[in-house]
Amino acid sequence: MVATRLTNNIRYLVKRSGGNLGEFEKSIGVSVGYFSREIKYPSIWTMYSAAKKLGVNLQELIEKDFEQEQTIQDLTDEIEQLQKRLNTMMKEMEG
């Protein structure tokens, strides 16, 4: 489970930054396709290198679900925008 979350987070963060997964893999010294495979026991050095390159700490990279957090943030932002539009419409109806 931890390895799956780790690889999902790495793929997500690389994609979010507009990067290329293969180039990212090469930049941290692993073979292209490394994070596309099922990894049961990634080395601590690989995890540390990935976290450092992505600008997150290792604990976050292992424990967080970055994609889910972004989805929640996107929904929160959308709700705030809808609330603003609703408030504007209500004011227009009152005036």
Coordinates of N, CA, C and O in Angstrom, one line a residue:
M1 N 0.8 -1.2 0.0 CA 0.0 0.0 0.0 C 0.9 1.3 0.0 O 0.6 2.2 -0.7
V2 N 1.9 1.3 0.9 CA 2.8 2.4 0.9 C 3.5 2.7 -0.4 O 3.5 3.8 -0.9
A3 N 4.0 1.6 -1.0 CA 4.7 1.7 -2.3 C 3.7 2.2 -3.4 O 4.1 3.0 -4.2
T4 N 2.5 1.7 -3.4 CA 1.5 2.2 -4.4 C 1.2 3.6 -4.2 O 1.2 4.4 -5.2
R5 N 1.0 4.1 -3.0 CA 0.8 5.5 -2.7 C 2.0 6.3 -3.1 O 1.8 7.4 -3.8
L6 N 3.1 5.8 -2.8 CA 4.4 6.5 -3.1 C 4.5 6.7 -4.7 O 4.7 7.8 -5.1
T7 N 4.3 5.7 -5.4 CA 4.5 5.8 -6.9 C 3.3 6.6 -7.5 O 3.6 7.4 -8.4
N8 N 2.1 6.5 -6.9 CA 1.0 7.3 -7.4 C 1.3 8.8 -7.2 O 1.1 9.6 -8.0
N9 N 1.9 9.1 -6.0 CA 2.2 10.5 -5.7 C 3.3 11.0 -6.6 O 3.2 12.1 -7.1
I10 N 4.3 10.2 -6.8 CA 5.4 10.6 -7.7 C 4.8 10.9 -9.1 O 5.1 11.9 -9.7
R11 N 4.1 10.0 -9.7 CA 3.5 10.2 -11.0 C 2.6 11.4 -11.0 O 2.7 12.2 -12.0
Y12 N 1.8 11.6 -10.0 CA 0.9 12.7 -10.0 C 1.7 14.1 -9.9 O 1.4 15.0 -10.6
L13 N 2.7 14.1 -9.0 CA 3.4 15.4 -8.8 C 4.3 15.7 -10.0 O 4.4 16.9 -10.4
V14 N 4.8 14.7 -10.7 CA 5.6 15.0 -11.9 C 4.6 15.5 -13.0 O 4.9 16.5 -13.7
K15 N 3.5 14.9 -13.1 CA 2.5 15.3 -14.2 C 2.0 16.7 -13.9 O 1.9 17.5 -14.7
R16 N 1.7 17.0 -12.6 CA 1.2 18.3 -12.2 C 2.2 19.4 -12.5 O 1.8 20.5 -12.8
S17 N 3.5 19.1 -12.4 CA 4.5 20.1 -12.6 C 4.8 20.2 -14.1 O 5.6 21.0 -14.5
G18 N 4.1 19.4 -14.9 CA 4.3 19.5 -16.4 C 5.6 18.7 -16.8 O 6.0 18.9 -18.0
G19 N 6.1 17.9 -15.9 CA 7.3 17.2 -16.3 C 7.0 15.9 -17.0 O 5.8 15.5 -17.2
N20 N 8.1 15.2 -17.4 CA 8.0 13.9 -18.0 C 8.5 12.8 -17.1 O 9.6 13.0 -16.5
L21 N 7.7 11.8 -16.8 CA 8.1 10.8 -15.9 C 9.4 10.1 -16.2 O 10.3 9.9 -15.3
G22 N 9.7 9.8 -17.5 CA 10.9 9.2 -17.9 C 12.1 10.1 -17.6 O 13.1 9.6 -17.1
E23 N 12.0 11.3 -17.9 CA 13.1 12.3 -17.6 C 13.3 12.4 -16.1 O 14.4 12.5 -15.6
F24 N 12.2 12.4 -15.3 CA 12.3 12.5 -13.9 C 13.0 11.3 -13.4 O 13.9 11.4 -12.5
E25 N 12.7 10.1 -13.8 CA 13.3 8.9 -13.4 C 14.8 8.9 -13.7 O 15.6 8.6 -12.8
K26 N 15.2 9.3 -14.9 CA 16.6 9.4 -15.2 C 17.3 10.4 -14.3 O 18.4 10.2 -13.9
S27 N 16.6 11.5 -14.0 CA 17.3 12.6 -13.2 C 17.6 12.2 -11.7 O 18.4 12.8 -11.1
I28 N 16.8 11.2 -11.2 CA 17.1 10.7 -9.9 C 17.9 9.4 -9.9 O 18.1 8.7 -8.8
G29 N 18.3 8.9 -11.1 CA 19.2 7.7 -11.2 C 18.5 6.4 -11.2 O 19.1 5.4 -10.8
V30 N 17.2 6.3 -11.6 CA 16.6 5.0 -11.8 C 16.2 4.9 -13.2 O 16.2 5.8 -14.0
S31 N 15.9 3.6 -13.6 CA 15.7 3.3 -15.0 C 14.3 3.9 -15.4 O 13.4 4.0 -14.6
V32 N 14.2 4.3 -16.7 CA 12.9 4.7 -17.2 C 11.9 3.6 -17.1 O 12.2 2.5 -17.4
G33 N 10.8 3.9 -16.6 CA 9.7 2.9 -16.4 C 9.7 2.4 -14.9 O 8.8 1.7 -14.6
Y34 N 10.6 2.9 -14.1 CA 10.7 2.4 -12.7 C 9.4 2.7 -12.0 O 8.9 1.8 -11.3
F35 N 8.9 3.9 -12.1 CA 7.7 4.2 -11.3 C 6.4 3.8 -12.1 O 5.3 4.0 -11.5
S36 N 6.5 3.2 -13.2 CA 5.4 2.7 -13.9 C 5.1 1.2 -13.5 O 4.1 0.7 -13.8
R37 N 6.1 0.6 -13.0 CA 6.0 -0.8 -12.5 C 5.5 -0.9 -11.1 O 5.6 0.1 -10.3
E38 N 5.1 -2.0 -10.7 CA 4.7 -2.3 -9.3 C 6.0 -2.4 -8.5 O 6.8 -3.3 -8.7
I39 N 6.2 -1.5 -7.6 CA 7.4 -1.5 -6.8 C 7.0 -1.9 -5.4 O 6.2 -1.3 -4.7
K40 N 7.5 -3.0 -4.9 CA 7.2 -3.5 -3.6 C 8.1 -2.9 -2.5 O 7.6 -2.5 -1.4
Y41 N 9.3 -2.8 -2.8 CA 10.3 -2.3 -1.8 C 11.3 -1.3 -2.4 O 12.4 -1.6 -2.7
P42 N 10.8 0.0 -2.7 CA 11.7 1.0 -3.2 C 12.8 1.3 -2.2 O 12.5 1.3 -1.0
S43 N 14.0 1.6 -2.6 CA 15.1 1.9 -1.7 C 14.8 3.3 -1.1 O 14.1 4.2 -1.6
I44 N 15.3 3.4 0.1 CA 15.2 4.7 0.8 C 15.8 5.8 0.1 O 15.4 6.9 0.0
W45 N 17.0 5.5 -0.6 CA 17.6 6.5 -1.4 C 16.8 7.0 -2.6 O 16.7 8.2 -2.8
T46 N 16.1 6.1 -3.2 CA 15.2 6.4 -4.3 C 14.1 7.3 -3.8 O 13.7 8.3 -4.5
M47 N 13.5 6.9 -2.7 CA 12.4 7.7 -2.2 C 12.9 9.1 -1.8 O 12.2 10.1 -2.0
Y48 N 14.0 9.2 -1.1 CA 14.5 10.4 -0.7 C 14.9 11.3 -1.9 O 14.5 12.5 -1.9
S49 N 15.5 10.7 -2.9 CA 15.8 11.5 -4.1 C 14.6 12.0 -4.8 O 14.6 13.2 -5.3
A50 N 13.6 11.2 -4.9 CA 12.3 11.6 -5.5 C 11.7 12.8 -4.7 O 11.2 13.8 -5.3
A51 N 11.6 12.6 -3.4 CA 11.0 13.7 -2.6 C 11.7 15.0 -2.7 O 11.1 16.0 -2.9
K52 N 13.1 14.9 -2.7 CA 13.9 16.1 -2.8 C 13.7 16.8 -4.1 O 13.5 18.0 -4.2
K53 N 13.7 16.0 -5.2 CA 13.5 16.6 -6.6 C 12.1 17.2 -6.7 O 11.9 18.2 -7.4
L54 N 11.1 16.6 -6.1 CA 9.7 17.1 -6.2 C 9.4 18.2 -5.2 O 8.3 18.8 -5.3
G55 N 10.3 18.5 -4.3 CA 10.1 19.6 -3.3 C 9.2 19.3 -2.2 O 8.5 20.2 -1.7
V56 N 9.1 18.0 -1.8 CA 8.3 17.6 -0.7 C 9.1 16.8 0.3 O 10.2 16.3 -0.1
N57 N 8.7 16.7 1.5 CA 9.5 15.9 2.4 C 9.1 14.4 2.2 O 8.0 14.1 1.7
L58 N 10.0 13.6 2.6 CA 9.8 12.1 2.4 C 8.6 11.6 3.1 O 7.8 10.8 2.5
Q59 N 8.3 12.1 4.3 CA 7.1 11.6 5.0 C 5.8 11.9 4.2 O 4.9 11.1 4.1
E60 N 5.8 13.2 3.7 CA 4.6 13.5 2.9 C 4.5 12.7 1.7 O 3.4 12.2 1.3
L61 N 5.6 12.4 1.0 CA 5.5 11.6 -0.2 C 5.0 10.2 0.1 O 4.3 9.7 -0.8
I62 N 5.3 9.7 1.2 CA 4.9 8.3 1.6 C 3.5 8.3 2.1 O 2.7 7.5 1.7
E63 N 3.1 9.3 2.9 CA 1.8 9.2 3.7 C 0.7 10.0 3.0 O -0.5 9.5 3.1
K64 N 0.9 11.1 2.4 CA -0.2 11.9 1.8 C -0.7 11.2 0.5 O -0.1 10.5 -0.1
D65 N -1.9 11.7 0.2 CA -2.5 11.3 -1.1 C -2.7 12.7 -1.8 O -3.7 13.3 -1.7
F66 N -1.6 13.1 -2.6 CA -1.6 14.4 -3.2 C -2.8 14.6 -4.2 O -3.3 15.7 -4.3
E67 N -3.1 13.6 -4.9 CA -4.2 13.7 -5.9 C -5.5 14.0 -5.3 O -6.3 14.8 -5.7
Q68 N -5.8 13.2 -4.2 CA -7.0 13.4 -3.5 C -7.1 14.8 -2.8 O -8.1 15.4 -2.9
E69 N -6.0 15.2 -2.2 CA -6.0 16.5 -1.6 C -6.2 17.6 -2.7 O -6.9 18.6 -2.4
Q70 N -5.7 17.5 -3.9 CA -5.9 18.4 -4.9 C -7.4 18.4 -5.4 O -8.0 19.5 -5.6
T71 N -8.0 17.3 -5.5 CA -9.4 17.2 -5.8 C -10.3 17.9 -4.8 O -11.2 18.6 -5.1
I72 N -10.0 17.7 -3.5 CA -10.7 18.3 -2.5 C -10.5 19.8 -2.6 O -11.5 20.6 -2.4
Q73 N -9.3 20.3 -2.8 CA -9.0 21.7 -2.9 C -9.8 22.3 -4.1 O -10.4 23.4 -4.1
D74 N -9.8 21.6 -5.3 CA -10.5 22.0 -6.5 C -12.0 22.2 -6.2 O -12.6 23.2 -6.6
L75 N -12.6 21.2 -5.5 CA -14.0 21.3 -5.1 C -14.3 22.4 -4.2 O -15.3 23.1 -4.3
T76 N -13.4 22.6 -3.2 CA -13.6 23.7 -2.3 C -13.5 25.1 -3.0 O -14.4 25.9 -2.8
D77 N -12.6 25.2 -3.9 CA -12.5 26.4 -4.7 C -13.8 26.6 -5.6 O -14.3 27.8 -5.7
E78 N -14.3 25.6 -6.2 CA -15.5 25.7 -7.0 C -16.7 26.1 -6.1 O -17.5 26.9 -6.6
I79 N -16.8 25.5 -4.9 CA -17.9 25.9 -4.0 C -17.8 27.4 -3.7 O -18.8 28.1 -3.7
E80 N -16.6 27.8 -3.4 CA -16.4 29.3 -3.1 C -16.8 30.2 -4.2 O -17.5 31.2 -4.0
Q81 N -16.5 29.8 -5.4 CA -16.9 30.6 -6.6 C -18.4 30.6 -6.8 O -19.0 31.6 -7.1
L82 N -19.0 29.4 -6.6 CA -20.5 29.3 -6.7 C -21.1 30.2 -5.7 O -22.1 30.8 -5.9
Q83 N -20.6 30.2 -4.5 CA -21.1 31.0 -3.4 C -21.1 32.5 -3.7 O -22.0 33.2 -3.5
K84 N -19.9 32.9 -4.3 CA -19.8 34.3 -4.7 C -20.8 34.7 -5.8 O -21.4 35.7 -5.7
R85 N -21.0 33.8 -6.7 CA -21.9 34.1 -7.8 C -23.3 34.1 -7.3 O -24.1 35.0 -7.7
L86 N -23.7 33.2 -6.3 CA -25.0 33.2 -5.7 C -25.2 34.5 -4.9 O -26.3 35.1 -5.0
N87 N -24.2 35.0 -4.2 CA -24.3 36.2 -3.4 C -24.5 37.4 -4.4 O -25.4 38.3 -4.1
T88 N -23.8 37.4 -5.5 CA -24.0 38.5 -6.5 C -25.4 38.5 -7.0 O -26.1 39.5 -7.1
M89 N -25.9 37.3 -7.4 CA -27.3 37.2 -7.9 C -28.3 37.6 -6.9 O -29.3 38.3 -7.3
M90 N -28.1 37.3 -5.6 CA -29.1 37.6 -4.6 C -29.1 39.2 -4.4 O -30.2 39.8 -4.3
K91 N -27.9 39.8 -4.5 CA -27.8 41.3 -4.3 C -28.5 41.9 -5.5 O -29.2 42.9 -5.4
E92 N -28.3 41.4 -6.7 CA -29.0 41.9 -7.9 C -30.5 41.8 -7.8 O -31.2 42.7 -8.3
M93 N -31.0 40.7 -7.3 CA -32.4 40.5 -7.1 C -33.0 41.5 -6.1 O -34.1 41.9 -6.2
E94 N -32.2 41.8 -5.0 CA -32.7 42.7 -4.0 C -32.7 44.1 -4.5 O -33.6 44.9 -4.0
G95 N -31.8 44.5 -5.4 CA -31.7 45.9 -5.8 C -32.4 46.2 -6.9 O -33.4 46.8 -7.2

